[in-house]
mmCIF file of C-alpha atoms in Angstrom:
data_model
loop_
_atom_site.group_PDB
_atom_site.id
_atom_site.type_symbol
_atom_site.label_atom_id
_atom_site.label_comp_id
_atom_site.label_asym_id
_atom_site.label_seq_id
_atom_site.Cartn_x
_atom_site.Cartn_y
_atom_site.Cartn_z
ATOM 1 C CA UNK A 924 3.691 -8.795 -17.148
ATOM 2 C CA UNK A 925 2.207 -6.945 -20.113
ATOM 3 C CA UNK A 926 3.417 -4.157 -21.832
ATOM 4 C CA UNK A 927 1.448 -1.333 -23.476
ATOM 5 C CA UNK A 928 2.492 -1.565 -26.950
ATOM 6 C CA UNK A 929 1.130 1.278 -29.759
ATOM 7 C CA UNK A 930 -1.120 -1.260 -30.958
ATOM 8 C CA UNK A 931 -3.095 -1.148 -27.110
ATOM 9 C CA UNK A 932 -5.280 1.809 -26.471
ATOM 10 C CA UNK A 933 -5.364 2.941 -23.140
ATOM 11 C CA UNK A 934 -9.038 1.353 -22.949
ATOM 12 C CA UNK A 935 -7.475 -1.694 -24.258
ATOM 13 C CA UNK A 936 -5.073 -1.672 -21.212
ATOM 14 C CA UNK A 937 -7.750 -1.122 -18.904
ATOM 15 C CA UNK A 938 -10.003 -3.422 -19.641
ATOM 16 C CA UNK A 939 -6.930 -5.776 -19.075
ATOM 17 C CA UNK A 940 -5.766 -4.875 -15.831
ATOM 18 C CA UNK A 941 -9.425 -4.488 -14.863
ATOM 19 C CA UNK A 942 -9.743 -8.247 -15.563
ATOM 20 C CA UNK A 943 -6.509 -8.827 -13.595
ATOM 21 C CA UNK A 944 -7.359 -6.316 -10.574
ATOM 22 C CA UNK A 945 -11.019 -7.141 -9.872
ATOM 23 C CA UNK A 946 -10.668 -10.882 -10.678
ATOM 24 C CA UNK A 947 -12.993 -12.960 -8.625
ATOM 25 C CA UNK A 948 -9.797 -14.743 -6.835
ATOM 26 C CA UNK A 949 -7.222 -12.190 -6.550
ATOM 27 C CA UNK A 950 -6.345 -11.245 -3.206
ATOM 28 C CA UNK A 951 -9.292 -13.535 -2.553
ATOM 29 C CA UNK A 952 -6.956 -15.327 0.285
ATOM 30 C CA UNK A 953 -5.832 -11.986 1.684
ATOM 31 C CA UNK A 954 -9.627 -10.662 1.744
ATOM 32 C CA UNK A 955 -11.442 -13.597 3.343
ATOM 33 C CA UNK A 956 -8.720 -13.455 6.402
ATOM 34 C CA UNK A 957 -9.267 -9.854 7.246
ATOM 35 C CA UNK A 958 -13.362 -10.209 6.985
ATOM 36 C CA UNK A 959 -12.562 -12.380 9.641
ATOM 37 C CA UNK A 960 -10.833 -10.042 11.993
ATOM 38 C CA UNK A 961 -11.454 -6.885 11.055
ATOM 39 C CA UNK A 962 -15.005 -5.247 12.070
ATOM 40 C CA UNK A 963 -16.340 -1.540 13.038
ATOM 41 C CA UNK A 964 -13.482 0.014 11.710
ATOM 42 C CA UNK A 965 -13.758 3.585 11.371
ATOM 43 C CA UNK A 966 -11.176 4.634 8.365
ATOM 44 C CA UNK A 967 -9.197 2.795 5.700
ATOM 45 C CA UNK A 968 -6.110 4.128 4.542
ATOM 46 C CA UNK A 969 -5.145 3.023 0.824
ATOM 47 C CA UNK A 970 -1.386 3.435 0.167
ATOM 48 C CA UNK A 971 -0.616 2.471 -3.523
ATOM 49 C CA UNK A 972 -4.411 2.200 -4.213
ATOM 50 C CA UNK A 973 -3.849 1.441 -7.991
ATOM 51 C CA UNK A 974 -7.720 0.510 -9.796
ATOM 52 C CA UNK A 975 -8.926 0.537 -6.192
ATOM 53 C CA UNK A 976 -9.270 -3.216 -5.375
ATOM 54 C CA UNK A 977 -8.636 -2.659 -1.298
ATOM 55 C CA UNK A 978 -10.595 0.968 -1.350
ATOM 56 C CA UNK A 979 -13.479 -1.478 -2.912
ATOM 57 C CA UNK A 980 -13.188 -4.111 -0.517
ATOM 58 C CA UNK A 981 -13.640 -2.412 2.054
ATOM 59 C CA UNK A 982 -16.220 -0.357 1.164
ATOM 60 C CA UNK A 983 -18.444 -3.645 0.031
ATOM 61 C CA UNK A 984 -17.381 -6.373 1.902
ATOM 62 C CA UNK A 985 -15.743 -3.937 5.359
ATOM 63 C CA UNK A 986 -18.059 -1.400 5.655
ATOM 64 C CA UNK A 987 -15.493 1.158 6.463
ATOM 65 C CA UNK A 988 -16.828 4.577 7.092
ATOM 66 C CA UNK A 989 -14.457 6.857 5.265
ATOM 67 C CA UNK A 990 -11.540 5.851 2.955
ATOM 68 C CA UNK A 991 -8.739 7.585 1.370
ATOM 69 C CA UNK A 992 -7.329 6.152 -1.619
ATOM 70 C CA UNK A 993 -3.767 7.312 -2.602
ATOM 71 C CA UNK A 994 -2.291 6.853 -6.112
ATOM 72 C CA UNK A 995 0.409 8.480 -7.572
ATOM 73 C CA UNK A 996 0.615 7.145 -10.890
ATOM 74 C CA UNK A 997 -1.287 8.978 -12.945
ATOM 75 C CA UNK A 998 -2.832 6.212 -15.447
ATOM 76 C CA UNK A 999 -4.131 4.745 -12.473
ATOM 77 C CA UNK A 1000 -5.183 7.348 -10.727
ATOM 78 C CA UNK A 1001 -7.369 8.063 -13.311
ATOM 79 C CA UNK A 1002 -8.779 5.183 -13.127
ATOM 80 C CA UNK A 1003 -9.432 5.206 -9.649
ATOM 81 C CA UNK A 1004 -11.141 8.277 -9.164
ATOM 82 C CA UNK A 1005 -13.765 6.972 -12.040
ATOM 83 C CA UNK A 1006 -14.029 3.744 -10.274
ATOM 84 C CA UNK A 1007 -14.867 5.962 -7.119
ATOM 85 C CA UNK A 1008 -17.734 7.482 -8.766
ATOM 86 C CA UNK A 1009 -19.026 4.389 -9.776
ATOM 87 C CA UNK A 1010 -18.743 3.112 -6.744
ATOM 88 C CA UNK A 1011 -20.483 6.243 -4.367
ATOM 89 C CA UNK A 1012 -23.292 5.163 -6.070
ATOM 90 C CA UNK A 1013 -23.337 1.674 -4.796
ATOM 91 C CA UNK A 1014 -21.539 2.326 -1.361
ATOM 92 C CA UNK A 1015 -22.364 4.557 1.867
ATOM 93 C CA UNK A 1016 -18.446 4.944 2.113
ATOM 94 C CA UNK A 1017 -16.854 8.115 1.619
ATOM 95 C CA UNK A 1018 -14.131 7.832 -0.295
ATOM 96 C CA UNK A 1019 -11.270 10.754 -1.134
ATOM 97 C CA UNK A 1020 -9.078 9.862 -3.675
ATOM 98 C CA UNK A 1021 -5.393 11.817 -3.292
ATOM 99 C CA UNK A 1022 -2.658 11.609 -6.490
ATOM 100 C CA UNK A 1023 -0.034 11.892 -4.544
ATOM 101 C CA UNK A 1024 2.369 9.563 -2.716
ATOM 102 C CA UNK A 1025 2.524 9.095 1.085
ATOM 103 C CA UNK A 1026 6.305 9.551 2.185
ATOM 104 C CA UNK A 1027 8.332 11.514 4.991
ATOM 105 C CA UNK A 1028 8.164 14.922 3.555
ATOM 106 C CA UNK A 1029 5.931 17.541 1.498
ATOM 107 C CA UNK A 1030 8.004 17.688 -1.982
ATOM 108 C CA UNK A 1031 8.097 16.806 -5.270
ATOM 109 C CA UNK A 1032 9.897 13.230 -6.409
ATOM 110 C CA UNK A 1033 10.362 11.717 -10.157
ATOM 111 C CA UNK A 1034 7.986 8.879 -10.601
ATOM 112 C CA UNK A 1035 8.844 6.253 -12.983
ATOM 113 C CA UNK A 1036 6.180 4.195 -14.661
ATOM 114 C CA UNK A 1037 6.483 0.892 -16.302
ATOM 115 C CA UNK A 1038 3.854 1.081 -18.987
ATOM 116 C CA UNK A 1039 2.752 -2.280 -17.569
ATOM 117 C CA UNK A 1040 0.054 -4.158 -15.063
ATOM 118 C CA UNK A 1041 3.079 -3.989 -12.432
ATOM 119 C CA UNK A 1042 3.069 -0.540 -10.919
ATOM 120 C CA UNK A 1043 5.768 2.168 -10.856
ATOM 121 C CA UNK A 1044 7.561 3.889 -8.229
ATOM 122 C CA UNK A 1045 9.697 6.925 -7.526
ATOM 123 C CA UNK A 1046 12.601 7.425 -8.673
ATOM 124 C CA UNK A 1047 16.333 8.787 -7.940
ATOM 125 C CA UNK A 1048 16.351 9.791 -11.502
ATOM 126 C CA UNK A 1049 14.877 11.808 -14.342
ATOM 127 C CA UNK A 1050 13.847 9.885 -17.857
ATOM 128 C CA UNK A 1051 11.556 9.582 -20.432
ATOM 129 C CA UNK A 1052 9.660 7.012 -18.141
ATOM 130 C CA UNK A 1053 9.260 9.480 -15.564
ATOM 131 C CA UNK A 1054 7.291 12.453 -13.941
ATOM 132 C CA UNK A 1055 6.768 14.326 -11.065
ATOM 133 C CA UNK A 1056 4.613 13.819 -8.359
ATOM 134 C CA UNK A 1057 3.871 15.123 -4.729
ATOM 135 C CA UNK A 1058 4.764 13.823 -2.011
ATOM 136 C CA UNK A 1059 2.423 14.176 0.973
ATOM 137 C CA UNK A 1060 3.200 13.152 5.057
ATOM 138 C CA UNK A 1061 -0.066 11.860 6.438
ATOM 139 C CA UNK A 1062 0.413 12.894 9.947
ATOM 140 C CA UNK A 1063 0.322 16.580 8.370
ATOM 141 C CA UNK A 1064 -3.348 16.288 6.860
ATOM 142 C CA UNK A 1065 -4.750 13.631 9.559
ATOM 143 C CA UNK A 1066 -5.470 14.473 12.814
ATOM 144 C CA UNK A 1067 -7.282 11.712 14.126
ATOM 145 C CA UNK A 1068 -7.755 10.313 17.584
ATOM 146 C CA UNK A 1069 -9.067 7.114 19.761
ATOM 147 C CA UNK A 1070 -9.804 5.754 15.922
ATOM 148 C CA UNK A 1071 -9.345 2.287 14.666
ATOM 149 C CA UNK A 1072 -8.041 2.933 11.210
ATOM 150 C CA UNK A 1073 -6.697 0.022 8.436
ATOM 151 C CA UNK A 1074 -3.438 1.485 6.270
ATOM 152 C CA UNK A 1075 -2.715 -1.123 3.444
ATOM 153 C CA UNK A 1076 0.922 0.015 2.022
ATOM 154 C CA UNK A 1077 1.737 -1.036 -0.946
ATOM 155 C CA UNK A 1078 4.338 1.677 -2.417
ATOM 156 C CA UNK A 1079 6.837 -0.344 -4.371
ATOM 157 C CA UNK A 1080 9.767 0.496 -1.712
ATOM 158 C CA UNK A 1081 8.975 3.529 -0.546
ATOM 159 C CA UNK A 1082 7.498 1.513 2.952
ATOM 160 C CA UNK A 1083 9.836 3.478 5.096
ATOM 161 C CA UNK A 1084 9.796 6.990 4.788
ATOM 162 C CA UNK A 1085 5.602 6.397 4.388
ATOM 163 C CA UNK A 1086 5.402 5.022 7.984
ATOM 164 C CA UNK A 1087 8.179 7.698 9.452
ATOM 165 C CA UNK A 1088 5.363 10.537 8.098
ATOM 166 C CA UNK A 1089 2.302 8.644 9.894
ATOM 167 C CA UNK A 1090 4.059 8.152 13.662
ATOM 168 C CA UNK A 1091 1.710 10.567 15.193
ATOM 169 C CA UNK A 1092 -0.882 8.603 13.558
ATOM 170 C CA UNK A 1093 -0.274 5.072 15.158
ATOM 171 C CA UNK A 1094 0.821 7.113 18.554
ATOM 172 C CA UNK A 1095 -3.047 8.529 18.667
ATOM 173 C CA UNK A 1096 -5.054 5.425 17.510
ATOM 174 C CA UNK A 1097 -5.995 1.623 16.977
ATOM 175 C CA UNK A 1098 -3.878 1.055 13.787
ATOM 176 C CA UNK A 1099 -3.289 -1.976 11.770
ATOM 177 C CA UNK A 1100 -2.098 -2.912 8.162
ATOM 178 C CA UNK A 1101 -1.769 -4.434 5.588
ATOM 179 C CA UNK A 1102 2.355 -4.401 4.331
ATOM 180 C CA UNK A 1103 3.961 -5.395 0.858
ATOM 181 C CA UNK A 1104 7.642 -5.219 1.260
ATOM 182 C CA UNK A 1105 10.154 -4.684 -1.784
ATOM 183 C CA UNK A 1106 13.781 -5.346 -1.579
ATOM 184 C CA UNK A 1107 14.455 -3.019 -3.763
ATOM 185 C CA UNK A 1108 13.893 -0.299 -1.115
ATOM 186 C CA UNK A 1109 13.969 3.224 -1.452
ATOM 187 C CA UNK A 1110 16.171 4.402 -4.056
ATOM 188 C CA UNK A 1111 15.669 7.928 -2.383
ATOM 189 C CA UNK A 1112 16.769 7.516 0.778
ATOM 190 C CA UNK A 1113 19.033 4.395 -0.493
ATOM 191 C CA UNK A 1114 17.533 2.578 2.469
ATOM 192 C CA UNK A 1115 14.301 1.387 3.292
ATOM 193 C CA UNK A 1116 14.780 -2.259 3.114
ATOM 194 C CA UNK A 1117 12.522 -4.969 4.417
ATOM 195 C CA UNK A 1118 14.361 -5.972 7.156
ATOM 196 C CA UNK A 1119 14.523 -1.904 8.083
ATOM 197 C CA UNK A 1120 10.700 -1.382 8.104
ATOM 198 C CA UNK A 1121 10.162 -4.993 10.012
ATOM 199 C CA UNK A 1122 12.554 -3.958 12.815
ATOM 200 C CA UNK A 1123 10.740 -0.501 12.841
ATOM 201 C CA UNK A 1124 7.321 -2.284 13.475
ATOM 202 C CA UNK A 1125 8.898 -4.302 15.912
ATOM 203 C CA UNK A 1126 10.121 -1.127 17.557
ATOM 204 C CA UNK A 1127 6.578 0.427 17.862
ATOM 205 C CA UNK A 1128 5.124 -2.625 19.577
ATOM 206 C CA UNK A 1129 3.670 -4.048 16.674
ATOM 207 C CA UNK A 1130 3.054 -8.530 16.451
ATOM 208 C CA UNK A 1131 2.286 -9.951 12.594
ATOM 209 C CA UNK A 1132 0.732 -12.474 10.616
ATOM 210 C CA UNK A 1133 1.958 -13.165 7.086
ATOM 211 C CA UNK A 1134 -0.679 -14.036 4.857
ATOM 212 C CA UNK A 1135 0.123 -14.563 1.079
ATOM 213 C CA UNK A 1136 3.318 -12.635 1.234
ATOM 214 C CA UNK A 1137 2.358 -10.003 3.032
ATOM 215 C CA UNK A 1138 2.170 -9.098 6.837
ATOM 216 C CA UNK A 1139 -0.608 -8.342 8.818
ATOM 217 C CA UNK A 1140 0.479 -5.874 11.760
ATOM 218 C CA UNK A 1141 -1.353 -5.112 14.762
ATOM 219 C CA UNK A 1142 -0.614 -4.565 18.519
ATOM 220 C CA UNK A 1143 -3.886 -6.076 19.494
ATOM 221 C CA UNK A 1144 -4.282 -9.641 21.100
ATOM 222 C CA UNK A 1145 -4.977 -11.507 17.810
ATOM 223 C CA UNK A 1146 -1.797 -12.398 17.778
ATOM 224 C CA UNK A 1147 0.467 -13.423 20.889
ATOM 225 C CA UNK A 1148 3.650 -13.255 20.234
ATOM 226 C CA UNK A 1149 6.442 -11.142 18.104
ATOM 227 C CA UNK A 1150 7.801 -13.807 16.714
ATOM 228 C CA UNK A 1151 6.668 -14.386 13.441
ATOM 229 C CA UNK A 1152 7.709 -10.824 12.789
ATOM 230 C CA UNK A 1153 11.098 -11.094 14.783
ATOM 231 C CA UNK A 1154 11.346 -14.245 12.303
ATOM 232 C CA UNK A 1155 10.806 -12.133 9.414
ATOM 233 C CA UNK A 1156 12.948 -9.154 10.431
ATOM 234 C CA UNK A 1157 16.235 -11.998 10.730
ATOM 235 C CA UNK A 1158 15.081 -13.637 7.571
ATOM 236 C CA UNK A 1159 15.179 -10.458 5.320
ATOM 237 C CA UNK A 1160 18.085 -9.180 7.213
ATOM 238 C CA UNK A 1161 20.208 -12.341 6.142
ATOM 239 C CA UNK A 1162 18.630 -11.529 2.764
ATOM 240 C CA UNK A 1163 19.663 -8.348 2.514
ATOM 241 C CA UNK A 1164 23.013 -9.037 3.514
ATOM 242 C CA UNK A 1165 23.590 -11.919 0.962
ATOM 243 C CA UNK A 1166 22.174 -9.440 -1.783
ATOM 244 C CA UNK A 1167 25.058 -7.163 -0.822
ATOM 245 C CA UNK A 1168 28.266 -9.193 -0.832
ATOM 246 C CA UNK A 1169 27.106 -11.138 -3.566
#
């Protein structure tokens, strides 16, 4: 990783993570699997949007409808909503950008940034790394039905609670996404482990792919079987476990 130093503007710093983020091949692997099997999808859901490389994608290469880009770090944020305008220039997509972070409840967290390309999270404590940010539950300002909506989470740990706030959500229409699990977890809840939010997805009926470290969860027939995720769920569990006692 790279840290800002005094020496780095803030321009400096985003030129470099721009060159990092919108990088010909990153997420390249990722990308080219779900232009093949995603198609008419209706709205894209971007959890830990960051720049905006997935809000991008699938405004360009998806043709998603509507998308709603969350970022709670406000550097990036920033960022994001510029690259937005940039971008409503070049895209039909409509695209709402939110500074907040998807989770369980309506409240206000601690939000600890790193000050480098590798994004921050929130945070059990208060520092000088850290501020505060809302918290928003998605089922409260969606209301959407008989849709076929893409969520990509990627919330540094925070997996858990996000997905416990969208239930009506995936009870009401087509869902699939687009995971990154951290095994940190949620230092909130002092939960929310990998293993945790597998076994939940395995609970609401949901079969996965992993692709380049992350999983790929529908309950449609492009995939057969649970078992790659029941594989995964024992795998992290076993994990987890040895991460405890030792």
């Amino acid at each position: 990783f790279r840290l800002i130093t005094s020496k780095m503007t803030k321009k400096n710093f985003k030129e470099y993570l721009d060159n990092i983020y919108f990088n010909v091949n990153n997420e390249k692997f990722v990308m080219d699997f779900l232009k093949k099997n995603i198609a008419d999808l209706d709205i894209m859901i971007d959890l830990g949007a960051s720049f905006g490389v997935y809000t991008r994608f699938f405004a360009d290469d998806i043709k998603c409808k509507y998308i709603y880009s969350f970022e709670p770090d406000n550097f990036r944020f920033e960022n994001l909503t510029e690259n937005i305008e940039k971008w409503s220039k070049k895209f039909s997509t409509e695209i709402t950008a939110f500074n907040k972070a998807a989770y369980s409840s309506n409240t206000i967290f601690n939000f600890k940034t790193n000050h480098t390309n590798i994004s921050g999270k929130l945070s059990d404590k208060s520092s000088s790394d850290t501020y505060e940010v809302e918290s928003i539950v998605l089922d409260e300002i969606f209301s959407f039905k008989n849709k076929y909506i893409f969520i990509k989470i990627d919330i540094e740990g925070a997996e858990y609670e996000a997905v416990n706030g969208m239930l009506n959500l995936i009870k009401n229409n087509n869902v699939e996404f687009l995971l990154e699990v951290h095994k940190w977890g949620d230092p909130l809840k002092n939960g929310g482990f990998p293993h945790q939010i597998l076994l939940k997805f395995i609970k609401l009926g949901y079969k996965a792919i992993k692709i380049d470290g992350r999983y790929f969860l529908t309950k449609n027939q492009k995939i057969n079987s649970q078992k790659n995720l029941k594989l995964s769920y024992i795998y992290e569990f076993i994990k987890y476990n040895i991460r405890k006692h030792f």
